[in-house]
XYZ file of C-alpha atoms in Angstrom:
610
model
C 1.028 -8.133 15.476
C 0.386 -6.380 18.766
C -3.237 -5.525 19.517
C -3.242 -2.216 21.362
C -6.406 -0.964 23.072
C -8.159 1.817 21.208
C -7.803 4.058 24.270
C -4.020 3.656 24.132
C -3.893 4.337 20.385
C -5.938 7.501 20.927
C -3.580 8.541 23.741
C -0.560 8.112 21.452
C -2.293 9.955 18.621
C -3.170 12.898 20.880
C 0.389 13.057 22.221
C 1.930 13.367 18.756
C 0.793 16.502 16.979
C 0.812 15.722 13.273
C 2.334 19.094 12.342
C 5.260 18.555 14.699
C 5.872 14.963 13.563
C 5.712 15.782 9.858
C 7.747 18.926 10.471
C 10.650 16.663 11.454
C 10.646 15.331 7.872
C 9.180 18.141 5.777
C 9.774 21.903 5.843
C 6.278 23.314 6.370
C 4.944 26.858 5.981
C 1.596 28.025 7.297
C -0.975 28.825 4.620
C -4.231 29.862 6.251
C -5.530 27.013 8.408
C -3.131 24.501 6.858
C 0.607 23.980 6.559
C 2.144 23.475 3.114
C 5.347 21.752 1.983
C 6.982 19.553 -0.647
C 5.539 16.056 -0.609
C 7.952 13.436 0.790
C 6.202 10.681 -1.170
C 6.808 11.912 -4.709
C 9.156 14.328 -6.449
C 7.707 17.815 -6.913
C 8.938 21.382 -7.247
C 5.691 23.156 -6.382
C 4.369 22.294 -2.886
C 1.111 20.323 -2.874
C 1.478 18.522 0.479
C -0.936 19.898 3.094
C -1.192 19.318 6.842
C -4.315 20.304 8.776
C -3.640 20.647 12.530
C -7.365 20.857 13.335
C -8.249 17.569 11.668
C -4.824 16.077 12.419
C -4.661 14.900 8.795
C -2.301 15.326 5.860
C -3.204 15.187 2.180
C -1.179 15.618 -1.006
C -3.047 17.015 -3.997
C -0.263 15.732 -6.251
C -0.030 12.005 -5.437
C -3.216 11.769 -3.279
C -1.388 10.294 -0.291
C -3.207 11.117 2.905
C -3.910 10.011 6.443
C -3.159 10.459 10.106
C 0.132 10.761 11.970
C 0.259 6.946 12.097
C -0.139 6.712 8.303
C 2.700 9.185 7.848
C 5.088 7.208 10.049
C 4.033 3.925 8.407
C 4.642 5.344 4.929
C 7.926 7.143 5.595
C 9.498 4.358 7.642
C 7.815 1.464 5.765
C 6.571 -0.153 8.948
C 3.315 -1.741 10.080
C 0.594 -0.011 12.094
C 1.572 -1.620 15.441
C 5.194 -0.636 14.800
C 4.100 2.946 14.108
C 2.135 2.978 17.358
C 5.234 1.785 19.232
C 7.473 4.366 17.529
C 5.159 7.266 18.337
C 4.595 5.991 21.881
C 8.368 6.023 22.394
C 8.556 9.533 20.887
C 6.018 10.746 23.444
C 7.543 8.704 26.317
C 4.339 6.721 26.751
C 4.933 3.188 28.143
C 3.352 0.324 26.253
C 0.354 -1.173 28.075
C 0.510 -4.709 29.405
C -2.695 -5.451 27.549
C -0.772 -5.035 24.313
C 0.854 -8.403 24.957
C 0.473 -10.787 22.101
C -1.028 -14.251 22.152
C 1.455 -17.064 22.836
C 1.321 -18.160 19.195
C 1.961 -14.638 17.903
C 4.747 -14.081 20.425
C 6.401 -17.335 19.388
C 6.141 -16.419 15.693
C 7.655 -12.980 16.259
C 10.411 -14.425 18.429
C 11.272 -16.885 15.656
C 11.416 -14.103 13.071
C 13.713 -12.044 15.273
C 16.011 -15.048 15.608
C 16.022 -15.616 11.847
C 16.889 -11.968 11.170
C 19.811 -12.275 13.598
C 20.984 -15.502 11.979
C 20.870 -13.898 8.520
C 22.910 -11.009 9.872
C 25.440 -13.475 11.340
C 25.626 -15.316 7.999
C 26.187 -12.023 6.182
C 29.122 -11.181 8.420
C 30.488 -14.716 8.023
C 30.373 -14.629 4.192
C 31.806 -11.102 4.123
C 34.672 -12.138 6.396
C 35.470 -15.108 4.149
C 35.640 -12.808 1.131
C 37.977 -10.417 2.920
C 40.289 -12.904 4.616
C 40.104 -16.386 3.108
C 42.942 -17.270 0.651
C 40.500 -19.430 -1.313
C 38.370 -16.325 -1.920
C 41.075 -14.712 -4.089
C 39.220 -15.771 -7.223
C 36.032 -14.166 -5.847
C 37.889 -10.931 -5.096
C 39.348 -10.985 -8.628
C 35.897 -11.596 -10.094
C 34.390 -8.604 -8.266
C 37.353 -6.417 -9.260
C 36.950 -7.408 -12.929
C 33.312 -6.375 -12.754
C 34.458 -2.983 -11.504
C 33.072 -3.276 -7.975
C 35.109 -1.102 -5.607
C 36.087 -2.120 -2.087
C 33.717 0.582 -0.816
C 30.761 -0.991 -2.630
C 31.767 -4.472 -1.460
C 31.884 -3.165 2.105
C 28.648 -1.173 1.916
C 26.662 -4.018 0.349
C 28.370 -6.632 2.543
C 29.175 -8.836 -0.448
C 30.673 -12.147 0.594
C 31.995 -15.539 -0.404
C 30.715 -19.030 0.390
C 33.648 -21.480 0.650
C 33.757 -24.524 -1.626
C 33.521 -27.043 1.209
C 30.310 -28.896 1.937
C 30.110 -28.051 5.652
C 32.065 -24.825 6.193
C 28.983 -22.816 7.171
C 27.681 -25.679 9.334
C 30.995 -25.865 11.218
C 31.173 -22.080 11.676
C 27.617 -22.033 13.040
C 28.411 -24.769 15.519
C 31.489 -22.887 16.707
C 29.437 -19.706 17.129
C 26.518 -21.613 18.719
C 24.150 -20.486 15.963
C 21.127 -22.844 15.866
C 21.414 -25.140 12.845
C 17.632 -25.423 12.812
C 17.421 -21.673 12.108
C 19.958 -21.920 9.278
C 17.897 -24.787 7.830
C 14.663 -22.757 8.006
C 16.422 -20.016 6.054
C 17.650 -22.522 3.469
C 21.316 -21.762 4.090
C 21.956 -25.386 5.010
C 20.133 -28.509 3.846
C 19.340 -31.712 5.824
C 21.150 -34.813 4.570
C 18.919 -37.560 3.194
C 20.895 -40.676 4.003
C 22.325 -39.668 7.372
C 22.028 -37.122 10.149
C 23.363 -33.629 9.838
C 23.384 -30.846 7.246
C 25.417 -29.574 4.300
C 25.863 -26.026 2.946
C 23.495 -24.933 0.174
C 25.847 -22.235 -1.175
C 29.351 -23.358 -2.133
C 32.106 -21.535 -4.067
C 29.843 -18.582 -4.832
C 29.966 -14.825 -4.464
C 27.247 -14.054 -1.916
C 24.917 -11.052 -2.232
C 22.682 -10.235 0.765
C 19.054 -9.558 -0.193
C 17.221 -7.056 1.997
C 13.576 -6.091 2.355
C 12.355 -2.508 1.965
C 13.344 -1.802 5.583
C 16.921 -2.944 5.062
C 16.623 -6.236 6.962
C 18.518 -9.171 5.434
C 15.954 -11.779 4.389
C 17.865 -13.989 1.937
C 20.980 -14.377 -0.218
C 21.846 -14.648 -3.883
C 24.889 -16.661 -4.918
C 26.828 -16.304 -8.188
C 29.190 -19.060 -9.371
C 32.764 -18.255 -10.427
C 32.971 -20.842 -13.200
C 30.578 -22.359 -15.757
C 28.601 -24.350 -13.183
C 24.830 -24.333 -13.270
C 22.744 -22.694 -12.049
C 24.745 -19.518 -12.566
C 22.639 -17.688 -9.990
C 21.065 -19.324 -6.947
C 18.730 -17.616 -4.471
C 17.783 -18.707 -0.975
C 14.535 -20.704 -0.978
C 11.441 -18.882 0.211
C 10.974 -18.698 3.973
C 8.921 -16.856 6.566
C 11.194 -13.870 5.837
C 11.600 -14.197 2.078
C 8.857 -14.066 -0.556
C 10.638 -13.220 -3.789
C 7.396 -12.312 -5.548
C 6.781 -9.520 -3.037
C 10.281 -8.086 -2.841
C 12.458 -5.930 -5.077
C 16.208 -6.198 -4.791
C 17.861 -2.988 -3.625
C 14.687 -1.064 -2.778
C 15.972 -0.030 0.633
C 19.204 1.296 -0.893
C 17.466 2.924 -3.874
C 14.660 4.601 -1.899
C 16.305 8.021 -1.334
C 17.522 8.139 -4.944
C 14.049 7.246 -6.244
C 12.533 10.072 -4.220
C 15.198 12.491 -5.467
C 14.833 11.618 -9.160
C 11.092 10.925 -9.065
C 11.493 7.632 -10.923
C 12.849 4.108 -10.641
C 14.796 2.037 -13.163
C 13.652 -1.581 -13.049
C 16.165 -4.272 -14.098
C 16.150 -8.055 -13.933
C 19.014 -8.982 -11.630
C 21.126 -7.951 -8.707
C 24.339 -7.662 -10.739
C 22.649 -5.018 -12.882
C 21.719 -3.129 -9.703
C 25.209 -3.386 -8.228
C 26.800 -2.110 -11.445
C 24.436 0.860 -11.573
C 25.102 1.728 -7.944
C 28.856 1.449 -8.549
C 28.530 4.084 -11.268
C 26.514 6.399 -9.031
C 23.095 5.562 -10.496
C 21.172 4.844 -7.322
C 17.521 4.709 -8.414
C 17.767 1.130 -9.738
C 15.923 -1.912 -8.347
C 15.747 -5.510 -9.568
C 13.289 -8.395 -9.765
C 15.838 -11.029 -8.716
C 15.801 -12.540 -12.189
C 12.179 -13.690 -11.926
C 9.041 -12.566 -13.735
C 7.600 -9.309 -12.404
C 4.557 -9.753 -10.156
C 1.657 -7.429 -9.404
C 2.757 -7.391 -5.745
C 6.178 -6.070 -6.786
C 4.572 -3.431 -9.003
C 2.326 -2.273 -6.155
C 5.314 -2.170 -3.817
C 7.165 0.020 -6.317
C 4.182 2.359 -6.610
C 4.535 3.165 -2.907
C 7.785 4.915 -3.831
C 7.151 6.431 -7.275
C 4.648 6.758 -10.110
C 7.302 6.655 -12.849
C 9.166 3.510 -13.866
C 11.689 2.882 -16.645
C 11.895 -0.773 -17.672
C 15.446 -1.703 -18.588
C 15.559 -5.423 -19.352
C 18.125 -7.343 -21.375
C 18.217 -6.591 -25.106
C 17.812 -10.248 -26.146
C 14.517 -11.810 -27.213
C 13.587 -13.186 -23.798
C 14.389 -9.864 -22.161
C 12.156 -7.940 -24.566
C 9.316 -10.423 -24.096
C 9.711 -10.074 -20.331
C 9.507 -6.307 -20.790
C 6.221 -6.696 -22.661
C 4.778 -8.840 -19.875
C 6.089 -6.426 -17.274
C 4.434 -3.493 -19.020
C 0.944 -4.870 -18.466
C 1.632 -5.525 -14.791
C 3.099 -2.079 -14.161
C 0.268 -0.355 -16.021
C -2.337 -2.316 -14.040
C -0.671 -1.077 -10.857
C -1.238 2.499 -12.065
C 2.373 3.304 -12.894
C 3.560 5.489 -15.765
C 6.050 3.430 -17.745
C 8.736 3.922 -20.362
C 10.961 1.239 -21.875
C 14.709 1.658 -22.291
C 16.293 -0.089 -25.276
C 19.803 -1.427 -24.715
C 22.367 -2.098 -27.451
C 21.839 -5.492 -29.081
C 22.925 -8.429 -26.957
C 23.639 -6.379 -23.848
C 22.201 -6.240 -20.374
C 22.419 -3.115 -18.173
C 25.631 -4.351 -16.545
C 27.309 -4.878 -19.949
C 26.195 -1.464 -21.160
C 27.454 0.346 -18.075
C 30.860 -1.339 -18.138
C 31.390 -1.118 -21.899
C 29.760 2.219 -22.809
C 29.954 3.972 -19.445
C 27.373 5.671 -17.208
C 26.984 8.798 -19.368
C 25.996 6.729 -22.397
C 23.655 4.614 -20.254
C 21.891 7.642 -18.780
C 21.728 9.721 -21.955
C 21.306 7.179 -24.768
C 19.456 4.380 -22.958
C 17.511 5.838 -20.032
C 17.206 9.326 -21.515
C 15.761 7.932 -24.757
C 13.433 5.401 -23.132
C 10.343 4.907 -25.283
C 6.733 5.541 -24.278
C 4.716 2.347 -23.910
C 2.949 2.565 -27.276
C 6.166 3.266 -29.201
C 7.792 0.199 -27.660
C 4.767 -1.992 -28.361
C 4.682 -0.824 -31.982
C 8.411 -1.504 -32.320
C 7.864 -5.047 -31.051
C 4.998 -5.526 -33.520
C 7.270 -4.431 -36.373
C 9.684 -7.215 -35.466
C 6.887 -9.770 -35.637
C 5.787 -8.941 -39.191
C 7.486 -8.924 -42.586
C 6.865 -5.345 -43.662
C 8.311 -6.032 -47.118
C 5.169 -7.964 -48.096
C 1.577 -6.803 -48.568
C 0.312 -9.491 -46.189
C 2.865 -8.514 -43.553
C 1.897 -4.838 -43.788
C -1.802 -5.702 -43.532
C -1.287 -7.891 -40.465
C 0.899 -5.256 -38.819
C -1.633 -2.458 -39.430
C -4.410 -4.625 -37.994
C -2.386 -5.442 -34.874
C -1.247 -1.825 -34.485
C -4.793 -0.517 -34.901
C -5.990 -2.902 -32.188
C -3.298 -1.523 -29.908
C -4.075 2.117 -30.707
C -7.829 1.615 -30.271
C -7.260 1.394 -26.523
C -5.845 4.944 -26.402
C -8.213 7.630 -25.109
C -6.409 10.497 -26.855
C -7.613 11.105 -30.406
C -4.664 13.345 -31.266
C -2.241 10.576 -30.276
C -4.202 8.028 -32.312
C -4.071 10.204 -35.408
C -0.374 10.970 -34.954
C 0.496 7.280 -34.643
C -1.660 6.474 -37.669
C 0.201 9.107 -39.712
C 3.537 7.721 -38.574
C 2.556 4.149 -39.508
C 1.293 5.261 -42.919
C 4.532 7.122 -43.592
C 6.732 4.213 -42.484
C 4.826 1.644 -44.553
C 4.252 3.980 -47.492
C 0.510 3.313 -47.503
C -2.384 5.813 -47.591
C -3.148 7.362 -44.237
C -6.863 6.830 -44.898
C -6.309 3.051 -44.986
C -4.679 3.076 -41.543
C -7.409 5.323 -40.126
C -10.101 3.035 -41.554
C -8.532 0.011 -39.851
C -8.225 2.013 -36.654
C -11.944 2.887 -36.761
C -12.781 -0.770 -37.360
C -10.721 -1.925 -34.407
C -12.210 0.808 -32.200
C -15.712 -0.500 -32.975
C -14.617 -4.044 -32.178
C -13.037 -2.857 -28.942
C -16.231 -1.091 -27.870
C -18.254 -4.203 -28.664
C -15.969 -6.371 -26.525
C -16.147 -3.811 -23.745
C -19.935 -3.893 -23.791
C -19.933 -7.674 -23.563
C -17.525 -7.451 -20.652
C -19.449 -4.719 -18.872
C -22.946 -6.095 -19.347
C -24.690 -3.500 -17.181
C -23.969 -0.825 -14.610
C -22.826 -3.392 -12.040
C -19.254 -3.372 -13.277
C -16.190 -1.747 -11.800
C -14.586 -1.165 -15.189
C -17.390 1.152 -16.212
C -17.035 3.099 -12.984
C -13.314 3.418 -13.682
C -14.051 4.765 -17.150
C -16.480 7.260 -15.679
C -13.924 8.427 -13.150
C -11.369 9.001 -15.912
C -13.903 11.060 -17.877
C -14.877 13.252 -14.929
C -12.399 16.024 -15.630
C -13.961 16.731 -19.009
C -17.550 15.646 -18.272
C -19.445 18.139 -16.083
C -22.414 15.746 -15.814
C -20.239 13.021 -14.324
C -18.604 15.572 -12.047
C -22.089 16.265 -10.681
C -22.442 12.600 -9.739
C -19.051 12.683 -8.041
C -20.035 15.737 -6.003
C -23.158 13.880 -4.855
C -21.032 10.867 -3.898
C -18.571 13.068 -1.963
C -21.432 14.732 -0.080
C -23.112 11.416 0.728
C -19.922 9.932 2.174
C -19.223 13.114 4.131
C -22.666 12.983 5.748
C -22.288 9.290 6.594
C -18.811 9.711 8.100
C -19.909 12.745 10.159
C -22.763 10.657 11.641
C -25.486 13.109 10.637
C -27.636 10.461 8.930
C -28.640 6.826 9.243
C -25.450 5.591 7.640
C -26.243 1.896 7.700
C -29.569 2.337 5.908
C -27.998 4.564 3.251
C -25.009 2.266 2.744
C -27.271 -0.757 2.297
C -29.341 1.121 -0.294
C -26.178 2.302 -2.056
C -24.693 -1.178 -2.105
C -27.927 -2.572 -3.532
C -27.888 0.110 -6.246
C -24.211 -0.798 -6.944
C -23.244 2.256 -8.968
C -20.194 4.372 -8.197
C -18.781 7.526 -9.758
C -15.435 6.760 -8.069
C -14.004 3.250 -8.621
C -12.682 2.925 -5.053
C -16.063 3.686 -3.491
C -17.396 0.167 -4.106
C -14.876 -1.240 -1.626
C -15.099 1.784 0.659
C -18.892 1.424 0.957
C -18.492 -2.281 1.761
C -15.878 -1.453 4.400
C -18.025 1.223 6.065
C -21.047 -1.062 6.052
C -19.014 -3.894 7.575
C -17.888 -1.581 10.376
C -21.438 -0.445 11.141
C -22.885 -3.950 11.017
C -20.204 -5.023 13.492
C -21.470 -2.355 15.890
C -18.500 -0.015 15.402
C -18.901 3.749 15.476
C -17.529 5.050 12.197
C -14.125 6.615 12.761
C -12.469 7.662 9.523
C -9.057 8.129 11.115
C -9.091 4.646 12.633
C -10.102 3.150 9.289
C -7.384 5.090 7.443
C -4.756 3.535 9.669
C -5.922 -0.008 8.928
C -6.896 -0.055 5.232
C -4.537 -2.209 3.167
C -5.859 -1.111 -0.244
C -3.977 2.066 -1.167
C -6.587 3.299 -3.653
C -9.356 2.992 -1.063
C -7.208 4.673 1.600
C -6.459 7.594 -0.731
C -10.154 7.950 -1.510
C -11.118 7.976 2.179
C -8.395 10.544 2.881
C -9.759 12.700 0.067
C -13.274 12.621 1.545
C -12.053 13.323 5.066
C -9.907 16.240 3.880
C -12.913 18.022 2.349
C -14.877 20.520 4.410
C -17.330 18.970 6.872
C -20.972 19.550 5.993
C -23.249 20.538 8.890
C -26.887 20.423 7.741
C -30.226 20.568 9.558
C -31.856 18.644 6.703
C -28.984 16.148 6.340
C -31.275 13.130 5.838
C -33.086 14.810 2.936
C -29.805 15.881 1.302
C -28.410 12.362 1.669
C -31.482 10.879 -0.022
C -31.163 13.419 -2.840
C -27.542 12.308 -3.332
C -28.619 8.688 -3.497
C -31.321 9.599 -6.042
C -28.619 11.316 -8.086
C -26.677 8.047 -8.156
C -29.825 6.184 -9.198
C -29.935 8.536 -12.160
C -26.310 7.635 -12.901
C -27.318 3.974 -13.117
C -30.079 4.832 -15.586
C -27.721 7.092 -17.539
C -25.194 4.245 -17.864
C -27.856 1.782 -18.973
C -29.166 4.219 -21.628
C -25.664 4.812 -22.961
C -25.057 1.056 -23.224
C -28.306 0.435 -25.127
C -27.675 3.358 -27.480
C -24.243 1.983 -28.314
C -25.735 -1.455 -29.042
C -28.332 0.143 -31.301
C -25.629 1.983 -33.209
C -24.056 -1.220 -34.487
C -26.944 -3.733 -34.348
C -28.231 -4.693 -37.833
C -30.738 -7.401 -36.977
C -34.315 -5.977 -37.189
C -35.759 -8.085 -34.354
C -32.901 -7.279 -31.986
C -33.085 -3.588 -32.868
C -36.799 -3.599 -32.013
C -36.062 -5.164 -28.623
C -33.326 -2.620 -27.962
C -35.615 0.266 -28.915
C -38.262 -0.983 -26.480
C -35.618 -1.286 -23.763
C -34.389 2.226 -24.523
C -37.927 3.647 -24.394
C -38.487 2.053 -20.981
C -35.253 3.503 -19.649
C -35.989 6.974 -21.024
C -39.434 6.957 -19.410
C -37.879 5.863 -16.140
C -35.330 8.648 -16.422
C -38.055 11.183 -17.159
C -40.030 9.974 -14.179
C -37.062 10.671 -11.922
C -37.285 14.343 -12.802
C -34.064 14.614 -14.871
């Protein structure tokens, strides 16, 4: 990473008006002091993407993306901050400063990566040429034709063929003066154990280049043409390739994902290739491995809506269940597509055709709860009383987590109808599981020093005017701190000690601001926005910075009032927790202790003037 002086970064920022830069990507219309357009980061029909030329910030009220001109270039081009600085410096014809030179170690690391990218590109061309020209590759060409892959797709994706010999790639590299050490670092060749030299890792396989989200070739997948094992073989991990942080085809699928507003997630690259062949571009794959949280977060940079489309066999459905939790934790909205029995997406596309796949599989993808209930039905014998009882208990536990009472009741009615049992029995079990869920949540939360509770509060804000009041106080407090009208360090320390937040992301944001101030840095929201890795925290900071600046003569008093408001939130949370414990506690001694604790809290609340 290049370390540019702050003066240079400011020069580049000032030379690239955010309205002009974004206007090259988005059609903007002036609306008052702002410019408005369709958000480039999520699909929308009604414009919610705003650009403020005075603040040199953008903010989308739909997906909450926001930031400076550097953030916009980073997000649209999927590049790092130093790369965005370089790109905008070039746009403004500003030469890079000599002081931006990297340390010798960093320069050497970047030089090695550049070499490895070039070697991967050379290997791609080599494998592709073998597929096109080598007589031995006839069986590979036949295989691709049988799968329905056109010559255009083969050319566009640079599919290739690895010859059956043990040293064909080694010999070709030597002829082309490609460093064998680089091929070995990429895992394309393997050192011999008993003697000097190398042998080819991939032999007699169709070769599929694997790219990162920027389209750079980082690895390869090889598919055998007979019954050899393993059927699929990926390059080993390297400095370029971390399979747990990469999704196959994301670079290709990106424009289609933005156009449709969703992504279809499959398990392998053959499923992706088949979909693309049939004109279904918004498909990405996990390279046949279990989905990771890093992959889910990567996907969320491109869309909020994901359709899981895993194989229809038992292992595929179980993988879908595991994937659901990961995608939901990443904040994605998920549906699950059910394929015909025994088929994977590739089979379905080739046998039933793209119309069937889009209409009957993707178009009828199930909401998360429906899929989970369907899986529970398969696990229980619903022809027996015991099986029905176990299913209702498991289903009620699942439904207890829903925050929509209408949905809970509707699902309970559906279950009662399907099992031919009284609806009241299902609702009773649901109420029982809800109580158990609340009890577990209390044990997990303990007291107000828990992020989960803050998250729950944030979700309730839209319908809870009291909580909204706490959020307004939090917004105002951050605004005053960022505008340097108050003693920010003192307030941040007090806030961190209180450890109560109406917005979940503010815990980390407060820590970040305090770290900056303790390091002697002047708080600069734009500079922080450009360097925050956590998307949720970045969106929250952008939201605060987008709001109107508050200029107050009595700023210190207002800031203290906001902090007192948050102290009341802590008391409010503690009272709610004790009241809930009292509601279910039966033991007389424990109830007496809880009542005393509640009385103390109520007196404390009263003493605060609320």
